[in-house]
Short mmCIF file of C-alpha atoms in Angstrom, two decimals:
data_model
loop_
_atom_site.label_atom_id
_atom_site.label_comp_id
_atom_site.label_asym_id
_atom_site.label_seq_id
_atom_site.Cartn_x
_atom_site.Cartn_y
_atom_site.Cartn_z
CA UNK A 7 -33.92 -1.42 -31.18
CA UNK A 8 -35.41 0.71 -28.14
CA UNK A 9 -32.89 2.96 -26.37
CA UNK A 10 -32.50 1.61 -22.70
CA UNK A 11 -33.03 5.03 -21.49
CA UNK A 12 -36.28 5.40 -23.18
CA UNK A 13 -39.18 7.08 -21.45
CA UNK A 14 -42.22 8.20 -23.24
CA UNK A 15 -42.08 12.22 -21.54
CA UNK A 16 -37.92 12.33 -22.49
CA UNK A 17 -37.50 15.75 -24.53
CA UNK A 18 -34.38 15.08 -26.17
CA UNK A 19 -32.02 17.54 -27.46
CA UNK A 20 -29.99 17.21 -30.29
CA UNK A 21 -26.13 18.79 -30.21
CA UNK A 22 -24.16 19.80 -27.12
CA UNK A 23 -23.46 23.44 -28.10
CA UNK A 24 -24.48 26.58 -25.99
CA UNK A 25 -27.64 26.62 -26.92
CA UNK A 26 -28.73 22.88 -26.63
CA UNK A 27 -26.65 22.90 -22.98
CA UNK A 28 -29.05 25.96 -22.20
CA UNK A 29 -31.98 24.62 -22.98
CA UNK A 30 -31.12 21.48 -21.42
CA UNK A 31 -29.58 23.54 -17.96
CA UNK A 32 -33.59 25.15 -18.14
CA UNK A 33 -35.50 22.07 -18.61
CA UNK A 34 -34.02 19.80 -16.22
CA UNK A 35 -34.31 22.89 -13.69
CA UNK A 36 -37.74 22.26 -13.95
CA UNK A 37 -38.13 18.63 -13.25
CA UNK A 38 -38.49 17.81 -17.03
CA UNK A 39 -36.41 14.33 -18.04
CA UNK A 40 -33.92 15.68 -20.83
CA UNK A 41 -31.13 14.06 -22.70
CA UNK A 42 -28.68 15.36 -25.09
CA UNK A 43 -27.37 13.64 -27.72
CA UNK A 44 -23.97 14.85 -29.50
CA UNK A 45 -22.38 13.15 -32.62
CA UNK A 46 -18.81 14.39 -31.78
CA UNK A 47 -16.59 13.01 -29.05
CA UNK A 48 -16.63 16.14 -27.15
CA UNK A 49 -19.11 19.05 -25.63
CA UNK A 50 -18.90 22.53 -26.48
CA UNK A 51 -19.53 22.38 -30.37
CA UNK A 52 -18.26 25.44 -32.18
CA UNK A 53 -17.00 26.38 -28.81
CA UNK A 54 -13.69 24.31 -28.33
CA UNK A 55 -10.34 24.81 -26.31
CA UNK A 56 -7.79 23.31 -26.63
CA UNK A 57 -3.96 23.11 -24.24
CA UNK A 58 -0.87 23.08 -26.14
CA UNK A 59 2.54 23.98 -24.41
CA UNK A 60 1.01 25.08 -21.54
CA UNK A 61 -1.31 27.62 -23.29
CA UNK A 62 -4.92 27.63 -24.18
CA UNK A 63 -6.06 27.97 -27.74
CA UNK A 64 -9.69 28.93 -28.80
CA UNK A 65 -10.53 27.52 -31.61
CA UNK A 66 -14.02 27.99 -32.62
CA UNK A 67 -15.62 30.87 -30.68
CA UNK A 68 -12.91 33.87 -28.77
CA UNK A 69 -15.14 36.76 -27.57
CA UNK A 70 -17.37 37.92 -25.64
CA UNK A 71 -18.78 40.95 -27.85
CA UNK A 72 -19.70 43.15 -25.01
CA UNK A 73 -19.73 42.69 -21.56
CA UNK A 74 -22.88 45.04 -20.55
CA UNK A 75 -26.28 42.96 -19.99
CA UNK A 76 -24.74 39.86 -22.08
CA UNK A 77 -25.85 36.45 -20.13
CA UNK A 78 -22.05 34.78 -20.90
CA UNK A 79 -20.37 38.08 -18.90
CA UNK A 80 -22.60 36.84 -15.98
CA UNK A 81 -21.69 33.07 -16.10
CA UNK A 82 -18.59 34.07 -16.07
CA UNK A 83 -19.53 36.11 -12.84
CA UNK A 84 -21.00 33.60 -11.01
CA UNK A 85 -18.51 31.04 -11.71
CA UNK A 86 -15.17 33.41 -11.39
CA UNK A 87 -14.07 32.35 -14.92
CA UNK A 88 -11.23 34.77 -15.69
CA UNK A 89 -11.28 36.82 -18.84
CA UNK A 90 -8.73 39.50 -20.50
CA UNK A 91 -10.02 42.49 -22.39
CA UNK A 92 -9.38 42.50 -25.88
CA UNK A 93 -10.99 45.33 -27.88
CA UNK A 94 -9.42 45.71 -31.26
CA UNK A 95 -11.52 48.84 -32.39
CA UNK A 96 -7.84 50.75 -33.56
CA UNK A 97 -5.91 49.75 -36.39
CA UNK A 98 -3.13 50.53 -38.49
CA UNK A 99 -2.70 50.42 -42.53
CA UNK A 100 0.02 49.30 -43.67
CA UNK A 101 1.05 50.20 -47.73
CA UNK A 102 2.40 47.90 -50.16
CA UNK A 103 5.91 49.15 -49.79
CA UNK A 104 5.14 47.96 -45.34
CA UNK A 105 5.21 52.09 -45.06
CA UNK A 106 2.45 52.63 -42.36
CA UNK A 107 -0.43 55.13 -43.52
CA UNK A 108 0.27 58.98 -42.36
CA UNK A 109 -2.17 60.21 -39.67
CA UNK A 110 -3.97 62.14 -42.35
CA UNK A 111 -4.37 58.98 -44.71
CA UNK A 112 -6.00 56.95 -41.86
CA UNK A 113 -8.18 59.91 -40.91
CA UNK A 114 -9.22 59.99 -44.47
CA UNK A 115 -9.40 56.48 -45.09
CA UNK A 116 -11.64 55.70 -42.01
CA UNK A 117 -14.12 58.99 -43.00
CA UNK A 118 -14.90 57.27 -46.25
CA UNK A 119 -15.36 53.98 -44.44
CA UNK A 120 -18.14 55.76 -42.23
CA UNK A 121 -19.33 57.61 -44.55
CA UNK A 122 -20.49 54.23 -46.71
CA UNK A 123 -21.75 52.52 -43.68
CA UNK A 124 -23.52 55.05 -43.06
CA UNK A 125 -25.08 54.60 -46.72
CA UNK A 126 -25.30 51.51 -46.75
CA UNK A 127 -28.32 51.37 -43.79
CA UNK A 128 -30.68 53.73 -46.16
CA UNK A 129 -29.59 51.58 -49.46
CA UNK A 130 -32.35 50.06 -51.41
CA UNK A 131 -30.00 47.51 -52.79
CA UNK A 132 -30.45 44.11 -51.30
CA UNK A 133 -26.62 42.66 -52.07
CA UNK A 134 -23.35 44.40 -50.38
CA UNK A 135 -21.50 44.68 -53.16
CA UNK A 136 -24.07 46.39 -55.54
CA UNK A 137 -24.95 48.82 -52.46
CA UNK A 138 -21.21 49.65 -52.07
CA UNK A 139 -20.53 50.13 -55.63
CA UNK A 140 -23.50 52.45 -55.66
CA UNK A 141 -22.37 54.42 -53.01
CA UNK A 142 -19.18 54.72 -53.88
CA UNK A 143 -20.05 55.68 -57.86
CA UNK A 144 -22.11 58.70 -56.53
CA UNK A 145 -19.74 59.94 -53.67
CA UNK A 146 -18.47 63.40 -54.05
CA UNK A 147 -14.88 62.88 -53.42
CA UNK A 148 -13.28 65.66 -52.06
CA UNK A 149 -9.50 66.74 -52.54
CA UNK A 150 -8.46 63.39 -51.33
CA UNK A 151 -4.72 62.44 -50.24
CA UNK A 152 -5.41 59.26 -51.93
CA UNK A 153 -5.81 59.53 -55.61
CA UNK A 154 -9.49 58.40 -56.01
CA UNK A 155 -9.03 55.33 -58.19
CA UNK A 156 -6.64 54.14 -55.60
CA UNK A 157 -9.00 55.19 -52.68
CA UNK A 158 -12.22 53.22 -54.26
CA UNK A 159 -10.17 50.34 -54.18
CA UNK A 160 -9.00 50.36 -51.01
CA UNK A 161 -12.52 51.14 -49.84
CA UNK A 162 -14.07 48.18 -51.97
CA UNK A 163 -11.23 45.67 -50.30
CA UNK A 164 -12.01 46.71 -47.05
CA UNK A 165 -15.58 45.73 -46.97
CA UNK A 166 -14.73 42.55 -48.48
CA UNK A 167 -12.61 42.02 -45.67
CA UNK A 168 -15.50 42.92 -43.39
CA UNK A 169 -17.51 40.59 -44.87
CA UNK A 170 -15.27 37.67 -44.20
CA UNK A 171 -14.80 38.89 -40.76
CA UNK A 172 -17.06 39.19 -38.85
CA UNK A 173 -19.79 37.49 -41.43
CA UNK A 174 -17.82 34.28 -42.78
CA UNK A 175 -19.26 35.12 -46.40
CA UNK A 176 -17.71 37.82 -49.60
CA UNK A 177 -19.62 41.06 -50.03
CA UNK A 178 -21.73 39.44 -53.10
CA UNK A 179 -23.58 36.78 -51.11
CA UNK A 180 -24.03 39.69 -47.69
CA UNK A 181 -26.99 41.83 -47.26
CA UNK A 182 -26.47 45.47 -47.46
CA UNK A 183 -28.39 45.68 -44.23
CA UNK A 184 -25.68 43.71 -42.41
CA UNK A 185 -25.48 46.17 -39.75
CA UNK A 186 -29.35 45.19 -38.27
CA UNK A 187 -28.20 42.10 -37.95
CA UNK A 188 -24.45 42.15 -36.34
CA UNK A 189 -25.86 41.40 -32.45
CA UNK A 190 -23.47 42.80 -29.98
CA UNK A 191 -23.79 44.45 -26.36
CA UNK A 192 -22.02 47.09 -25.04
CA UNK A 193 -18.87 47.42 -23.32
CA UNK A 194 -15.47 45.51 -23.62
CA UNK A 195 -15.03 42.77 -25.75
CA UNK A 196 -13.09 39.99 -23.40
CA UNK A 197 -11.75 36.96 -24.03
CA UNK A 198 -10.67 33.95 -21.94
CA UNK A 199 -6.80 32.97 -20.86
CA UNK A 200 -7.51 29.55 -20.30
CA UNK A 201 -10.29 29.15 -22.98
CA UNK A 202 -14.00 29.66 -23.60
CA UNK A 203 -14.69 25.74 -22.78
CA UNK A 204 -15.03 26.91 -19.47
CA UNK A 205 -18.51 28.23 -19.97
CA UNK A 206 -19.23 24.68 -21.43
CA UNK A 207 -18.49 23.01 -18.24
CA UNK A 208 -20.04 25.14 -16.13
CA UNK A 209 -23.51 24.86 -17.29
CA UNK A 210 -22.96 21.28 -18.30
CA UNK A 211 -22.89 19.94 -14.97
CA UNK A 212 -25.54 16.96 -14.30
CA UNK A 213 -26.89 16.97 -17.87
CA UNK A 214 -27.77 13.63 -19.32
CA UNK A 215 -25.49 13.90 -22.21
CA UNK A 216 -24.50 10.74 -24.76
CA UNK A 217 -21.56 12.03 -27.15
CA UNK A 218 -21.02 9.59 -30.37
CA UNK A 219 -24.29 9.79 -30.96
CA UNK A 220 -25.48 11.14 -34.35
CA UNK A 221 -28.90 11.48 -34.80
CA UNK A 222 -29.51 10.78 -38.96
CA UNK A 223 -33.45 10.09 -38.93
CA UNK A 224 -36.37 12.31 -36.91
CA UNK A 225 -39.85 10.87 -37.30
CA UNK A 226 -42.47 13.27 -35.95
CA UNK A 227 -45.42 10.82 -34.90
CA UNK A 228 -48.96 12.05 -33.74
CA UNK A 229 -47.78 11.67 -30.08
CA UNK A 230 -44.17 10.93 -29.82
CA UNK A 231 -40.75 11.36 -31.91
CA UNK A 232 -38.55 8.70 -32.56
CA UNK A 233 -35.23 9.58 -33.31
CA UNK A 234 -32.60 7.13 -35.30
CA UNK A 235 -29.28 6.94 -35.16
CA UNK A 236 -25.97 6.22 -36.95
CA UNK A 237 -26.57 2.23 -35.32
CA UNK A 238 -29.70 2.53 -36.02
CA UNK A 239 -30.66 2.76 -32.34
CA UNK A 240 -34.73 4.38 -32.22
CA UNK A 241 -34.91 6.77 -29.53
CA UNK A 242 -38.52 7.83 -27.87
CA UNK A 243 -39.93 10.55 -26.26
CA UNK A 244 -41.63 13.50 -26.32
CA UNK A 245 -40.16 16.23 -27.83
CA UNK A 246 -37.16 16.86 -29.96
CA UNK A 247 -35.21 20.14 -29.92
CA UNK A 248 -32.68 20.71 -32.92
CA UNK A 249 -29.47 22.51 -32.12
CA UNK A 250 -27.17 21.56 -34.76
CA UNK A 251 -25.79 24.24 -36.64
CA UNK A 252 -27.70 25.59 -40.06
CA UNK A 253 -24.60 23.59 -41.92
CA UNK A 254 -25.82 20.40 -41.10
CA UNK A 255 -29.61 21.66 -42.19
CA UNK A 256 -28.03 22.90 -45.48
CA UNK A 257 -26.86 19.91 -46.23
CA UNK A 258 -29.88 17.45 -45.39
CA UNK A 259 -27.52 15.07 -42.70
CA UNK A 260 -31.00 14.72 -40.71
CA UNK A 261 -33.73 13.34 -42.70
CA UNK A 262 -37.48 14.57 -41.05
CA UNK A 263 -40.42 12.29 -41.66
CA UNK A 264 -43.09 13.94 -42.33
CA UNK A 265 -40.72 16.49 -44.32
CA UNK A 266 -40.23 19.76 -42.91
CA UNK A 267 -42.90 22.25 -44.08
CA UNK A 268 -42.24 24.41 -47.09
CA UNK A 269 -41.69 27.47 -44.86
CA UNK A 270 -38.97 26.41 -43.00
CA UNK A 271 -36.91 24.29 -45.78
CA UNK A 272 -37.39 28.13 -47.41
CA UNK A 273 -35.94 29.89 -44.35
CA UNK A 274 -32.64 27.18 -44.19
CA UNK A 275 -32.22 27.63 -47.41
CA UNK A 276 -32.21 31.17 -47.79
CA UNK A 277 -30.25 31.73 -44.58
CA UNK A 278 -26.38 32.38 -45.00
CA UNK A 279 -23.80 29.69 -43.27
CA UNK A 280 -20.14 30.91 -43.93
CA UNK A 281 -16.72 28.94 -43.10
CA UNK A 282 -14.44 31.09 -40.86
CA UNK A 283 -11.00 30.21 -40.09
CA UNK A 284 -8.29 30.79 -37.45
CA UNK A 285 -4.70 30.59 -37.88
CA UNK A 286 -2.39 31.09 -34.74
CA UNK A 287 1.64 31.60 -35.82
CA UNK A 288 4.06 31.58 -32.89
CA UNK A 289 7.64 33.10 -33.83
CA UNK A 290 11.09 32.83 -32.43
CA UNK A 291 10.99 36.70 -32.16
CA UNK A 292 8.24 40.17 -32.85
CA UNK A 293 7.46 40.49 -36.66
CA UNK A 294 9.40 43.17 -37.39
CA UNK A 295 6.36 45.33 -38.27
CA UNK A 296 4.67 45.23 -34.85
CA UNK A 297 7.46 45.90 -31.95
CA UNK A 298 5.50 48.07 -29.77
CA UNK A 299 4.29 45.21 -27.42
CA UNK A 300 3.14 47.95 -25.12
CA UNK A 301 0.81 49.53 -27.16
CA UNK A 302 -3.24 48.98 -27.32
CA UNK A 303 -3.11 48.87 -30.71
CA UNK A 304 -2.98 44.83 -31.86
CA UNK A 305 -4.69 45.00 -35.35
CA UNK A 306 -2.74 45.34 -38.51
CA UNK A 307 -4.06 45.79 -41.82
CA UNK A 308 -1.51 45.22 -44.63
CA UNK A 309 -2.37 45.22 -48.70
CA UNK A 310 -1.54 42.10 -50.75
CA UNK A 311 -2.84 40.73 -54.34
CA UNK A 312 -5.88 43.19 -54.32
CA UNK A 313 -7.20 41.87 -50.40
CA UNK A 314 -6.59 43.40 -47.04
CA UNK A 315 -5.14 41.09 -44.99
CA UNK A 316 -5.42 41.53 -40.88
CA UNK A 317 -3.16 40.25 -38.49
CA UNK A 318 -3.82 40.38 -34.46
CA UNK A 319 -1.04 40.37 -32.18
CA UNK A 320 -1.65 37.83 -29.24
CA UNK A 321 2.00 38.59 -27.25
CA UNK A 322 0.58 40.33 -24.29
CA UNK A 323 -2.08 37.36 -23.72
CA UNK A 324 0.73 34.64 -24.24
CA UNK A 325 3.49 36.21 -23.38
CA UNK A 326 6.01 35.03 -26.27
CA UNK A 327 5.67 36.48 -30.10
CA UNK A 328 2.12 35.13 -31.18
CA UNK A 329 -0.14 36.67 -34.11
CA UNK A 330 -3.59 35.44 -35.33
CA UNK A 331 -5.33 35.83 -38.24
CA UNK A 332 -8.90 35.32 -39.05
CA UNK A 333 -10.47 34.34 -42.14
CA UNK A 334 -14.01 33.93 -44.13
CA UNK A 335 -15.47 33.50 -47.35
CA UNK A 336 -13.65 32.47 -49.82
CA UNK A 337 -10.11 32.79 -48.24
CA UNK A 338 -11.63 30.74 -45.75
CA UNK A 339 -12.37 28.10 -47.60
CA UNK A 340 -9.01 27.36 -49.36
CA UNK A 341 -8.09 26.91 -46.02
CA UNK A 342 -10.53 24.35 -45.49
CA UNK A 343 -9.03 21.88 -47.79
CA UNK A 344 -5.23 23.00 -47.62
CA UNK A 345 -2.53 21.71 -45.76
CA UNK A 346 -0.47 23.53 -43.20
CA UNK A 347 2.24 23.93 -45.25
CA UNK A 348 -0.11 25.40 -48.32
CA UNK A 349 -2.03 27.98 -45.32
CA UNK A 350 1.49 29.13 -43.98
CA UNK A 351 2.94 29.74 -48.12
CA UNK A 352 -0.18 31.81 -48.80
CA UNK A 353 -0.01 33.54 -45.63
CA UNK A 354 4.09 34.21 -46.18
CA UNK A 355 4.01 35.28 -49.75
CA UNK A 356 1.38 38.50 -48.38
CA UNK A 357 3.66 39.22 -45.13
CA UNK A 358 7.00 39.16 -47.36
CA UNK A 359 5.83 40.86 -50.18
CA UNK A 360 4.89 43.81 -47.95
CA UNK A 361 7.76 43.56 -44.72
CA UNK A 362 11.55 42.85 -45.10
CA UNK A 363 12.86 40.38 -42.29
CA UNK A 364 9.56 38.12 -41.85
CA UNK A 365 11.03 34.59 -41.06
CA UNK A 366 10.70 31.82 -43.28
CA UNK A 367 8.07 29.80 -40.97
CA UNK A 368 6.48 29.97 -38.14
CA UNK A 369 7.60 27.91 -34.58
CA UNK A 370 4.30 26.34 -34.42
CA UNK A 371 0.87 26.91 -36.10
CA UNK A 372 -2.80 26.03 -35.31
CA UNK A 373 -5.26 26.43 -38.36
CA UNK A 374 -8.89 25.50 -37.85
CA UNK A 375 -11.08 23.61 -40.76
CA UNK A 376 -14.40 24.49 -39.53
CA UNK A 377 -15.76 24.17 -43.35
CA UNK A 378 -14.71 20.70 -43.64
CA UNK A 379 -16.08 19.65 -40.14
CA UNK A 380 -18.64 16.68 -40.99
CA UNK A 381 -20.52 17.96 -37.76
CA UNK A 382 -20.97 21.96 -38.90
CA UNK A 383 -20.11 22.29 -42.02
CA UNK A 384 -19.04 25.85 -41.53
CA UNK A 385 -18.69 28.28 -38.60
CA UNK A 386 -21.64 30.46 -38.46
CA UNK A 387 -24.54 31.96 -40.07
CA UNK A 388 -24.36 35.44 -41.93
CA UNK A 389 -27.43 37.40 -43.51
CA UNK A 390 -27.32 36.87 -46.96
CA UNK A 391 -29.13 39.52 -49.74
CA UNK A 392 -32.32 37.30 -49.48
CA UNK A 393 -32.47 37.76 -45.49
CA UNK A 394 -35.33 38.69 -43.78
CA UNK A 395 -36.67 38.87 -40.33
CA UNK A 396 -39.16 36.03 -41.09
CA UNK A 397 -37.28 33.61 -42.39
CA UNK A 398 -35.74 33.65 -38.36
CA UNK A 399 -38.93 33.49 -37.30
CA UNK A 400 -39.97 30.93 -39.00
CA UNK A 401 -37.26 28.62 -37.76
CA UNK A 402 -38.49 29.47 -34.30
CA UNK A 403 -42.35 28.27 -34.84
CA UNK A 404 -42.21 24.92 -33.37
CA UNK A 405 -43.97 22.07 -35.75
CA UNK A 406 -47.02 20.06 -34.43
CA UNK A 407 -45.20 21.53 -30.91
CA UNK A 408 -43.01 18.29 -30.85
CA UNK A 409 -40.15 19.80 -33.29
CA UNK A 410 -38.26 22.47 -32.19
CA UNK A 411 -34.97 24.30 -33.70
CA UNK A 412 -32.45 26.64 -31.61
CA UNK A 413 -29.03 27.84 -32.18
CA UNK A 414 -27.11 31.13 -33.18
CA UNK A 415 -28.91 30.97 -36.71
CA UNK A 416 -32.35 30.87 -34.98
CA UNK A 417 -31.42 34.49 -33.05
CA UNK A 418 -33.54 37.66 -33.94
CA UNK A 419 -31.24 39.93 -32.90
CA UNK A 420 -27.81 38.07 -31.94
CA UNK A 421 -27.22 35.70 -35.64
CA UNK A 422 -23.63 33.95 -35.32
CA UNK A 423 -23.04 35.31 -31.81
CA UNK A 424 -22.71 32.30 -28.89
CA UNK A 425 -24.98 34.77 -26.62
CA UNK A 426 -27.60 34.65 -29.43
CA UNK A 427 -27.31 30.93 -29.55
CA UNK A 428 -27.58 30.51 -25.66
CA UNK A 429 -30.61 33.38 -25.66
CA UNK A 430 -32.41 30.65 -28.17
CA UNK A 431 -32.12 27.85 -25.97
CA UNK A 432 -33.33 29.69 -22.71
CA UNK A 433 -36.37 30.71 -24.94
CA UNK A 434 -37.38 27.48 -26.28
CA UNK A 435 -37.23 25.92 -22.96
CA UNK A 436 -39.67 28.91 -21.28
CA UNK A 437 -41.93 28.10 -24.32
CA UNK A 438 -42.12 24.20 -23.96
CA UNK A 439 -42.55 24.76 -20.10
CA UNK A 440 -45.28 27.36 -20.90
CA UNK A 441 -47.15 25.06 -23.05
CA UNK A 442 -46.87 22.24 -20.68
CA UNK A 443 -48.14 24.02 -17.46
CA UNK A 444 -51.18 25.05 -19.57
CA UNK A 445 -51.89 21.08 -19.95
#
């Protein structure tokens, strides 16, 4: 069965993200017939908003990661889409005992942490963990306040952490070269009051878009695609332009006839794709840790079972006692496959161990399953030990210049950022219009 929409120049796009919306927003711009197809109910993909008690909850992508030249700052320019700053650079460490760190600990503390980033760029170790380890073996420790046993373990937790957040992975499966890879511009990170959806919708307007559609089968033909769907509806047209995220490529939910070529199966395969996880806790009243509402400083690290844990506090942006915390790898996916209940336990039994007078459960929560989402299969992608510059580049070589892939995954320089997914979708689009003006 023909699609009813079918017409033999339709480049179709496949996923309603940021990056197939901007490709789409280009395309149709220039006169080209373009429809998107989406298998969920809703736009937006791994950007999603949604309205509870009057409030706005993010709960796939927050930030903006710096304001300064970043095309998502200026759509929210041109379309007056408020935003709130929300830099958490500054931190505080909390003991296991809830006794903050002195000035002098944190000054120590965060001089090792530089000093093994710094490291860590000239390492000729390819995994995170062996770098660090390295680095950390051969360190001349000087008279430290921490004894150095202590200190190394701190130090190893804390990169763990970072590699669940930002990079949705543990420190074993993260390149030591993370740092070429973590995209952001300059400038404030901001985020949005009444949700990140907005960006959706404004450069959504008068696409061709058909949610409930999941695409299962692509055929590339000599001069056409057809596409296939869950019905088994065939789908013409001219071009195809994949903007699912690398989850779904991971695990093979779109079969390609021919198969793809050995150089990109290589490249999907070797790419990273981590689950990352958001829990929001409202409270009947400030955890007794964090009473300062005034201050600029909203991140808390606090020790627990060998992990640090980090907590944000969100009671300036919504006005009542409300904390989030973010979590990848591993961590992450427990809460993938837990319950409420189980999430809010393992989150309690850290808080209580460390601070007297935390209450016994949250008013409300919100935890995201991004992991166990049949249409992502995780959050975002992360470079793994095995990353290299090519295997990106290979995803962006178009095959037989019918079969095209974008997203934040196919980004150079801006991997698991939205900006570097929407930056791939403007590209692809000036390439296919390239190559067809040349006809």
């Amino acid at each position: 069965m023909i699609h009813d929409n079918h017409r033999p120049d339709t480049i179709f796009i496949i996923g309603a993200g940021i990056a197939g919306l901007a490709c789409a927003k280009e395309l149709q711009a220039a006169g080209k017939n373009v429809i998107i197809l989406e298998a969920k109910e809703r736009i937006g993909g791994r950007i999603h908003s949604i309205k509870k008690d009057s409030h706005t909850f993010d709960l796939g992508a927050s930030w903006i990661h710096g304001i300064e030249n970043n095309p998502i700052w200026e759509i929210t320019q041109n379309n007056n889409i408020a935003t709130t700053i929300f830099n958490y650079m500054d931190s505080s460490y909390y003991h296991t005992n809830g006794q903050v760190f002195s000035e002098i600990e944190q000054q120590e503390f965060e001089l090792y942490i530089g000093k093994i980033s710094q490291l860590l760029t000239e390492s000729k170790q390819h995994s995170a963990l062996e770098a660090i380890n390295d680095i950390m073996a051969s360190l001349e420790y000087s008279e430290t306040v921490f004894p150095k046993k202590q200190l190394r373990t701190l130090l190893l937790s804390f990169f763990e952490r970072l590699a669940n957040d930002p990079f949705a992975t543990d420190l074993s499966q993260l390149s030591a070269h993370y740092e070429k890879y973590e995209g952001y511009f300059e400038g404030d990170e901001v985020i949005f009051p009444e949700g990140y959806i907005q960006v959706i919708e404004s450069i959504s307007k008068n696409l061709n878009i058909q949610t409930d559609t999941e695409i299962l089968k692509i055929n590339l033909k000599d001069d056409h695609i057809e596409l296939i769907d869950q019905h088994n509806k065939r789908y013409l047209g001219s071009r195809v332009i994949v903007a699912v995220p690398l989850g779904i490529l991971k695990k093979d939910k779109i079969t390609f006839s021919p198969s793809l070529p050995a150089p990109h199966l290589n490249a999907i395969q070797n790419m990273g794709f981590g689950s990352f996880n958001k829990v929001f806790m409202e409270f009947e009243e400030l955890l007794p840790f964090n009473l300062n509402t005034t201050s600029t400083n909203i991140s808390d690290f606090y020790w627990h079972d060998g992990h640090w844990f980090n907590i944000l506090n969100l009671t300036n942006i919504y006005k009542k006692p409300m904390y989030l915390m973010l979590f990848g790898g591993k961590q992450s996916e427990y809460i993938d496959d837990a319950t409420d209940a189980e999430v809010w336990n393992f989150i309690y039994k850290g808080l209580n161990k460390t601070f007297s007078n935390i209450p016994n459960r949250p008013k409300n929560i919100i935890i995201t399953r991004w992991g166990a989402d049949q249409q992502s299969y995780g959050s975002f992608s992360f470079p793994t030990p095995l990353h290299t510059s090519e295997l990106v580049e290979t995803l962006n070589q178009p095959i037989k210049n019918r079969l095209f892939f974008i997203g934040e995954h196919c980004s150079l320089k801006y991997a698991g950022t939205v900006h570097g997914a929407y930056l791939t979708g403007q590209e692809t689009s000036q390439k296919i219009l390239d190559e067809t003006a040349q006809k």
